[in-house]
Amino acid sequence: MSQDTRGAGRFAPSPSGDLHVGNIRTGVLAFLCARQSGRLFRWRIEDLDRVQEGAADRQLADLEGCGVVIDPPVLVQSTRTEVYSRYLADLARAGLTYECYCSRREIQAAPSAPHHPPGAYPGTCRDLPESVRAAARERLATQGRSPAIRLRSALSAVTVTDDVLGEISGIVDDFVLRRGDGVFAYNLAVVVDDGESGIDQVVRADDLASSAPRQAYLARLLGFEPPRYVHVPLVLSPSGSRLAKRDGAVTLSDLAPFGFDLWDWLGRSCGFGPWTGMEQALAEFSLPRLHRGPVVFTPPDGVDSA
Ligand code: GLU
């Protein structure tokens, strides 16, 4: 696939609903970082899960309406299962995968492996003899389930450098590559897609920062150079949780009746003055000057969009 020497940034929302202003802020920042560093800018539809009819088109229209220019091709993950299968098969041939029969509840109940972060896979199915595997496969089949496929990782600490957060370190566990329901896991799809599209700059919200060591590790295994990471603050609601539709008027169409000035908010929330549009943002933005603290969006009163 395309390996333009200019490199590329990207925005990869899940089409589970309309973008809220926090998502739009992240997408605009990704575009600003890409353009200012002379990169292409790509769009990817992460529709392996949680799809709302029409949302992908509305998300794209909202960002293009802000002046974001997308370089083709747009990647649609649901059309790429054969590609993900190929990479998974390569890993399997190299002895780097294994079947996992654990339910989520079993994983939560298992004592966590020493030095591993909470939630890391404890390795229950890593070294099972074939006879035990055959019985476990059969047990799942009677429940209508299939095994998940996990990466057999080196279980070592991986550090990536992030242009905002500095160093992000994590122990890479045996994370899932294909789920028990047959859907390819987020981490595999992201790494394959970024690698094949020549993405060398990943700007996204910092709730995904802890995924970066796993993704960089997998990228190397698959023969890709990991991208530069730029994790920008996730936009929060006044209660301190991630901004969401239940918080009130948060999408551009919800906010239109309030005369909400998106660019004014974008410029101020990024630590610059009010902006009037993309042109000014492109002229003034610089990553080192981006406001690093938490960003809270307070929806205007009077709209019940629950
Ligand atoms: N699809 C993910 C989301 O909407 C973003 C994935 C990524 O940027 O790596 O949260």
mmCIF file with all atom_site columns, C-alpha atoms in Angstrom, residues 146-284:
data_model
loop_
_atom_site.group_PDB
_atom_site.id
_atom_site.type_symbol
_atom_site.label_atom_id
_atom_site.label_alt_id
_atom_site.label_comp_id
_atom_site.label_asym_id
_atom_site.label_entity_id
_atom_site.label_seq_id
_atom_site.pdbx_PDB_ins_code
_atom_site.Cartn_x
_atom_site.Cartn_y
_atom_site.Cartn_z
_atom_site.occupancy
_atom_site.B_iso_or_equiv
_atom_site.pdbx_formal_charge
_atom_site.auth_seq_id
_atom_site.auth_comp_id
_atom_site.auth_asym_id
_atom_site.auth_atom_id
_atom_site.pdbx_PDB_model_num
ATOM 1   C CA . SER A 1 146 ? -14.574 -20.131 19.934 1.00 0.00 ? 146 SER A CA 1
ATOM 2   C CA . PRO A 1 147 ? -11.121 -19.551 21.400 1.00 0.00 ? 147 PRO A CA 1
ATOM 3   C CA . ALA A 1 148 ? -9.576  -16.099 21.208 1.00 0.00 ? 148 ALA A CA 1
ATOM 4   C CA . ILE A 1 149 ? -6.094  -15.817 19.676 1.00 0.00 ? 149 ILE A CA 1
ATOM 5   C CA . ARG A 1 150 ? -3.410  -14.143 21.776 1.00 0.00 ? 150 ARG A CA 1
ATOM 6   C CA . LEU A 1 151 ? 0.077   -12.922 21.021 1.00 0.00 ? 151 LEU A CA 1
ATOM 7   C CA . ARG A 1 152 ? 2.871   -14.908 22.629 1.00 0.00 ? 152 ARG A CA 1
ATOM 8   C CA . SER A 1 153 ? 4.843   -11.845 23.686 1.00 0.00 ? 153 SER A CA 1
ATOM 9   C CA . ALA A 1 154 ? 8.284   -11.629 25.245 1.00 0.00 ? 154 ALA A CA 1
ATOM 10  C CA . LEU A 1 155 ? 6.546   -10.237 28.372 1.00 0.00 ? 155 LEU A CA 1
ATOM 11  C CA . SER A 1 156 ? 9.100   -7.446  28.540 1.00 0.00 ? 156 SER A CA 1
ATOM 12  C CA . ALA A 1 157 ? 8.848   -3.733  29.232 1.00 0.00 ? 157 ALA A CA 1
ATOM 13  C CA . VAL A 1 158 ? 8.575   -1.532  26.157 1.00 0.00 ? 158 VAL A CA 1
ATOM 14  C CA . THR A 1 159 ? 9.063   2.230   26.162 1.00 0.00 ? 159 THR A CA 1
ATOM 15  C CA . VAL A 1 160 ? 7.877   4.583   23.464 1.00 0.00 ? 160 VAL A CA 1
ATOM 16  C CA . THR A 1 161 ? 8.585   8.276   23.222 1.00 0.00 ? 161 THR A CA 1
ATOM 17  C CA . ASP A 1 162 ? 5.586   10.546  23.024 1.00 0.00 ? 162 ASP A CA 1
ATOM 18  C CA . ASP A 1 163 ? 5.851   14.144  21.813 1.00 0.00 ? 163 ASP A CA 1
ATOM 19  C CA . VAL A 1 164 ? 3.502   15.340  24.568 1.00 0.00 ? 164 VAL A CA 1
ATOM 20  C CA . LEU A 1 165 ? 3.798   12.812  27.415 1.00 0.00 ? 165 LEU A CA 1
ATOM 21  C CA . GLY A 1 166 ? 7.496   12.012  27.158 1.00 0.00 ? 166 GLY A CA 1
ATOM 22  C CA . GLU A 1 167 ? 8.258   8.351   27.779 1.00 0.00 ? 167 GLU A CA 1
ATOM 23  C CA . ILE A 1 168 ? 5.400   5.846   28.025 1.00 0.00 ? 168 ILE A CA 1
ATOM 24  C CA . SER A 1 169 ? 6.459   2.471   29.391 1.00 0.00 ? 169 SER A CA 1
ATOM 25  C CA . GLY A 1 170 ? 4.487   -0.705  29.827 1.00 0.00 ? 170 GLY A CA 1
ATOM 26  C CA . ILE A 1 171 ? 4.978   -4.431  30.115 1.00 0.00 ? 171 ILE A CA 1
ATOM 27  C CA . VAL A 1 172 ? 3.587   -5.983  26.960 1.00 0.00 ? 172 VAL A CA 1
ATOM 28  C CA . ASP A 1 173 ? 1.387   -8.907  27.944 1.00 0.00 ? 173 ASP A CA 1
ATOM 29  C CA . ASP A 1 174 ? -0.124  -11.625 25.750 1.00 0.00 ? 174 ASP A CA 1
ATOM 30  C CA . PHE A 1 175 ? -2.849  -9.369  24.403 1.00 0.00 ? 175 PHE A CA 1
ATOM 31  C CA . VAL A 1 176 ? -5.719  -10.534 22.179 1.00 0.00 ? 176 VAL A CA 1
ATOM 32  C CA . LEU A 1 177 ? -5.253  -10.451 18.400 1.00 0.00 ? 177 LEU A CA 1
ATOM 33  C CA . ARG A 1 178 ? -8.572  -12.025 17.442 1.00 0.00 ? 178 ARG A CA 1
ATOM 34  C CA . ARG A 1 179 ? -11.478 -12.195 19.815 1.00 0.00 ? 179 ARG A CA 1
ATOM 35  C CA . GLY A 1 180 ? -13.523 -15.267 20.653 1.00 0.00 ? 180 GLY A CA 1
ATOM 36  C CA . ASP A 1 181 ? -16.340 -13.944 18.453 1.00 0.00 ? 181 ASP A CA 1
ATOM 37  C CA . GLY A 1 182 ? -13.958 -13.954 15.468 1.00 0.00 ? 182 GLY A CA 1
ATOM 38  C CA . VAL A 1 183 ? -13.572 -10.137 15.317 1.00 0.00 ? 183 VAL A CA 1
ATOM 39  C CA . PHE A 1 184 ? -9.996  -8.923  14.881 1.00 0.00 ? 184 PHE A CA 1
ATOM 40  C CA . ALA A 1 185 ? -8.850  -7.017  17.924 1.00 0.00 ? 185 ALA A CA 1
ATOM 41  C CA . TYR A 1 186 ? -8.329  -3.273  17.916 1.00 0.00 ? 186 TYR A CA 1
ATOM 42  C CA . ASN A 1 187 ? -4.569  -3.546  18.533 1.00 0.00 ? 187 ASN A CA 1
ATOM 43  C CA . LEU A 1 188 ? -3.940  -5.819  15.546 1.00 0.00 ? 188 LEU A CA 1
ATOM 44  C CA . ALA A 1 189 ? -6.116  -3.829  13.141 1.00 0.00 ? 189 ALA A CA 1
ATOM 45  C CA . VAL A 1 190 ? -4.601  -0.477  14.172 1.00 0.00 ? 190 VAL A CA 1
ATOM 46  C CA . VAL A 1 191 ? -1.023  -1.677  13.797 1.00 0.00 ? 191 VAL A CA 1
ATOM 47  C CA . VAL A 1 192 ? -1.603  -3.338  10.422 1.00 0.00 ? 192 VAL A CA 1
ATOM 48  C CA . ASP A 1 193 ? -3.536  -0.352  9.064  1.00 0.00 ? 193 ASP A CA 1
ATOM 49  C CA . ASP A 1 194 ? -1.110  2.274   10.322 1.00 0.00 ? 194 ASP A CA 1
ATOM 50  C CA . GLY A 1 195 ? 1.817   0.224   9.008  1.00 0.00 ? 195 GLY A CA 1
ATOM 51  C CA . GLU A 1 196 ? 0.338   -0.404  5.582  1.00 0.00 ? 196 GLU A CA 1
ATOM 52  C CA . SER A 1 197 ? -0.820  3.205   5.109  1.00 0.00 ? 197 SER A CA 1
ATOM 53  C CA . GLY A 1 198 ? 2.578   4.700   5.874  1.00 0.00 ? 198 GLY A CA 1
ATOM 54  C CA . ILE A 1 199 ? 1.302   6.381   9.047  1.00 0.00 ? 199 ILE A CA 1
ATOM 55  C CA . ASP A 1 200 ? 4.344   7.640   10.916 1.00 0.00 ? 200 ASP A CA 1
ATOM 56  C CA . GLN A 1 201 ? 2.580   10.070  13.280 1.00 0.00 ? 201 GLN A CA 1
ATOM 57  C CA . VAL A 1 202 ? -0.286  9.001   15.546 1.00 0.00 ? 202 VAL A CA 1
ATOM 58  C CA . VAL A 1 203 ? -2.097  11.874  17.238 1.00 0.00 ? 203 VAL A CA 1
ATOM 59  C CA . ARG A 1 204 ? -4.968  10.708  19.442 1.00 0.00 ? 204 ARG A CA 1
ATOM 60  C CA . ALA A 1 205 ? -6.467  11.252  22.881 1.00 0.00 ? 205 ALA A CA 1
ATOM 61  C CA . ASP A 1 206 ? -4.395  10.246  25.880 1.00 0.00 ? 206 ASP A CA 1
ATOM 62  C CA . ASP A 1 207 ? -6.870  7.596   27.049 1.00 0.00 ? 207 ASP A CA 1
ATOM 63  C CA . LEU A 1 208 ? -5.121  5.411   24.454 1.00 0.00 ? 208 LEU A CA 1
ATOM 64  C CA . ALA A 1 209 ? -1.586  6.182   25.647 1.00 0.00 ? 209 ALA A CA 1
ATOM 65  C CA . SER A 1 210 ? -1.321  2.899   27.547 1.00 0.00 ? 210 SER A CA 1
ATOM 66  C CA . SER A 1 211 ? -1.899  1.001   24.259 1.00 0.00 ? 211 SER A CA 1
ATOM 67  C CA . ALA A 1 212 ? 1.191   2.530   22.654 1.00 0.00 ? 212 ALA A CA 1
ATOM 68  C CA . PRO A 1 213 ? 3.819   0.088   24.052 1.00 0.00 ? 213 PRO A CA 1
ATOM 69  C CA . ARG A 1 214 ? 1.762   -2.910  22.882 1.00 0.00 ? 214 ARG A CA 1
ATOM 70  C CA . GLN A 1 215 ? 1.199   -1.388  19.466 1.00 0.00 ? 215 GLN A CA 1
ATOM 71  C CA . ALA A 1 216 ? 4.852   -0.414  19.000 1.00 0.00 ? 216 ALA A CA 1
ATOM 72  C CA . TYR A 1 217 ? 5.915   -3.934  20.005 1.00 0.00 ? 217 TYR A CA 1
ATOM 73  C CA . LEU A 1 218 ? 3.475   -5.549  17.565 1.00 0.00 ? 218 LEU A CA 1
ATOM 74  C CA . ALA A 1 219 ? 4.469   -3.130  14.789 1.00 0.00 ? 219 ALA A CA 1
ATOM 75  C CA . ARG A 1 220 ? 8.087   -4.284  15.050 1.00 0.00 ? 220 ARG A CA 1
ATOM 76  C CA . LEU A 1 221 ? 7.056   -7.944  15.021 1.00 0.00 ? 221 LEU A CA 1
ATOM 77  C CA . LEU A 1 222 ? 5.092   -7.315  11.818 1.00 0.00 ? 222 LEU A CA 1
ATOM 78  C CA . GLY A 1 223 ? 7.988   -5.510  10.180 1.00 0.00 ? 223 GLY A CA 1
ATOM 79  C CA . PHE A 1 224 ? 6.785   -1.916  10.559 1.00 0.00 ? 224 PHE A CA 1
ATOM 80  C CA . GLU A 1 225 ? 8.638   0.991   12.115 1.00 0.00 ? 225 GLU A CA 1
ATOM 81  C CA . PRO A 1 226 ? 6.415   2.263   14.976 1.00 0.00 ? 226 PRO A CA 1
ATOM 82  C CA . PRO A 1 227 ? 4.999   5.755   14.408 1.00 0.00 ? 227 PRO A CA 1
ATOM 83  C CA . ARG A 1 228 ? 5.739   8.881   16.432 1.00 0.00 ? 228 ARG A CA 1
ATOM 84  C CA . TYR A 1 229 ? 3.133   9.135   19.158 1.00 0.00 ? 229 TYR A CA 1
ATOM 85  C CA . VAL A 1 230 ? 1.415   12.359  20.171 1.00 0.00 ? 230 VAL A CA 1
ATOM 86  C CA . HIS A 1 231 ? -1.203  11.780  22.873 1.00 0.00 ? 231 HIS A CA 1
ATOM 87  C CA . VAL A 1 232 ? -3.235  14.923  23.503 1.00 0.00 ? 232 VAL A CA 1
ATOM 88  C CA . PRO A 1 233 ? -5.444  15.471  26.558 1.00 0.00 ? 233 PRO A CA 1
ATOM 89  C CA . LEU A 1 234 ? -8.796  13.714  26.421 1.00 0.00 ? 234 LEU A CA 1
ATOM 90  C CA . VAL A 1 235 ? -11.645 16.228  26.762 1.00 0.00 ? 235 VAL A CA 1
ATOM 91  C CA . LEU A 1 236 ? -13.580 15.705  29.997 1.00 0.00 ? 236 LEU A CA 1
ATOM 92  C CA . SER A 1 237 ? -17.073 16.604  31.190 1.00 0.00 ? 237 SER A CA 1
ATOM 93  C CA . PRO A 1 238 ? -17.473 18.866  34.255 1.00 0.00 ? 238 PRO A CA 1
ATOM 94  C CA . SER A 1 239 ? -17.753 15.707  36.403 1.00 0.00 ? 239 SER A CA 1
ATOM 95  C CA . GLY A 1 240 ? -14.252 14.689  35.341 1.00 0.00 ? 240 GLY A CA 1
ATOM 96  C CA . SER A 1 241 ? -15.284 11.671  33.276 1.00 0.00 ? 241 SER A CA 1
ATOM 97  C CA . ARG A 1 242 ? -14.716 11.430  29.547 1.00 0.00 ? 242 ARG A CA 1
ATOM 98  C CA . LEU A 1 243 ? -17.072 13.721  27.636 1.00 0.00 ? 243 LEU A CA 1
ATOM 99  C CA . ALA A 1 244 ? -20.059 11.801  26.247 1.00 0.00 ? 244 ALA A CA 1
ATOM 100 C CA . LYS A 1 245 ? -23.449 12.290  24.657 1.00 0.00 ? 245 LYS A CA 1
ATOM 101 C CA . ARG A 1 246 ? -25.195 11.902  28.044 1.00 0.00 ? 246 ARG A CA 1
ATOM 102 C CA . ASP A 1 247 ? -23.510 15.140  29.205 1.00 0.00 ? 247 ASP A CA 1
ATOM 103 C CA . GLY A 1 248 ? -25.909 17.237  27.094 1.00 0.00 ? 248 GLY A CA 1
ATOM 104 C CA . ALA A 1 249 ? -25.222 19.334  24.003 1.00 0.00 ? 249 ALA A CA 1
ATOM 105 C CA . VAL A 1 250 ? -21.842 18.067  22.827 1.00 0.00 ? 250 VAL A CA 1
ATOM 106 C CA . THR A 1 251 ? -22.083 17.493  19.048 1.00 0.00 ? 251 THR A CA 1
ATOM 107 C CA . LEU A 1 252 ? -21.982 20.286  16.469 1.00 0.00 ? 252 LEU A CA 1
ATOM 108 C CA . SER A 1 253 ? -25.660 19.810  15.630 1.00 0.00 ? 253 SER A CA 1
ATOM 109 C CA . ASP A 1 254 ? -26.641 19.845  19.350 1.00 0.00 ? 254 ASP A CA 1
ATOM 110 C CA . LEU A 1 255 ? -24.596 23.000  19.851 1.00 0.00 ? 255 LEU A CA 1
ATOM 111 C CA . ALA A 1 256 ? -25.738 24.935  16.775 1.00 0.00 ? 256 ALA A CA 1
ATOM 112 C CA . PRO A 1 257 ? -28.887 26.406  18.436 1.00 0.00 ? 257 PRO A CA 1
ATOM 113 C CA . PHE A 1 258 ? -26.672 27.857  21.189 1.00 0.00 ? 258 PHE A CA 1
ATOM 114 C CA . GLY A 1 259 ? -24.520 29.800  18.734 1.00 0.00 ? 259 GLY A CA 1
ATOM 115 C CA . PHE A 1 260 ? -21.515 27.767  19.905 1.00 0.00 ? 260 PHE A CA 1
ATOM 116 C CA . ASP A 1 261 ? -18.293 29.070  18.352 1.00 0.00 ? 261 ASP A CA 1
ATOM 117 C CA . LEU A 1 262 ? -16.198 25.953  17.764 1.00 0.00 ? 262 LEU A CA 1
ATOM 118 C CA . TRP A 1 263 ? -13.039 27.742  16.643 1.00 0.00 ? 263 TRP A CA 1
ATOM 119 C CA . ASP A 1 264 ? -13.111 30.163  19.528 1.00 0.00 ? 264 ASP A CA 1
ATOM 120 C CA . TRP A 1 265 ? -13.256 27.176  21.935 1.00 0.00 ? 265 TRP A CA 1
ATOM 121 C CA . LEU A 1 266 ? -10.641 25.185  20.019 1.00 0.00 ? 266 LEU A CA 1
ATOM 122 C CA . GLY A 1 267 ? -8.124  28.031  20.058 1.00 0.00 ? 267 GLY A CA 1
ATOM 123 C CA . ARG A 1 268 ? -8.638  28.825  23.739 1.00 0.00 ? 268 ARG A CA 1
ATOM 124 C CA . SER A 1 269 ? -8.728  25.205  24.917 1.00 0.00 ? 269 SER A CA 1
ATOM 125 C CA . CYS A 1 270 ? -5.466  24.531  23.101 1.00 0.00 ? 270 CYS A CA 1
ATOM 126 C CA . GLY A 1 271 ? -3.818  27.447  24.923 1.00 0.00 ? 271 GLY A CA 1
ATOM 127 C CA . PHE A 1 272 ? -3.850  29.974  22.070 1.00 0.00 ? 272 PHE A CA 1
ATOM 128 C CA . GLY A 1 273 ? -6.214  32.900  21.745 1.00 0.00 ? 273 GLY A CA 1
ATOM 129 C CA . PRO A 1 274 ? -9.604  32.465  20.131 1.00 0.00 ? 274 PRO A CA 1
ATOM 130 C CA . TRP A 1 275 ? -9.244  31.189  16.580 1.00 0.00 ? 275 TRP A CA 1
ATOM 131 C CA . THR A 1 276 ? -11.489 32.196  13.708 1.00 0.00 ? 276 THR A CA 1
ATOM 132 C CA . GLY A 1 277 ? -10.931 29.142  11.531 1.00 0.00 ? 277 GLY A CA 1
ATOM 133 C CA . MET A 1 278 ? -8.540  26.585  10.133 1.00 0.00 ? 278 MET A CA 1
ATOM 134 C CA . GLU A 1 279 ? -6.371  29.159  8.391  1.00 0.00 ? 279 GLU A CA 1
ATOM 135 C CA . GLN A 1 280 ? -5.517  30.914  11.624 1.00 0.00 ? 280 GLN A CA 1
ATOM 136 C CA . ALA A 1 281 ? -5.066  27.608  13.437 1.00 0.00 ? 281 ALA A CA 1
ATOM 137 C CA . LEU A 1 282 ? -2.584  26.402  10.820 1.00 0.00 ? 282 LEU A CA 1
ATOM 138 C CA . ALA A 1 283 ? -0.679  29.679  11.105 1.00 0.00 ? 283 ALA A CA 1
ATOM 139 C CA . GLU A 1 284 ? -0.543  29.795  14.916 1.00 0.00 ? 284 GLU A CA 1
#
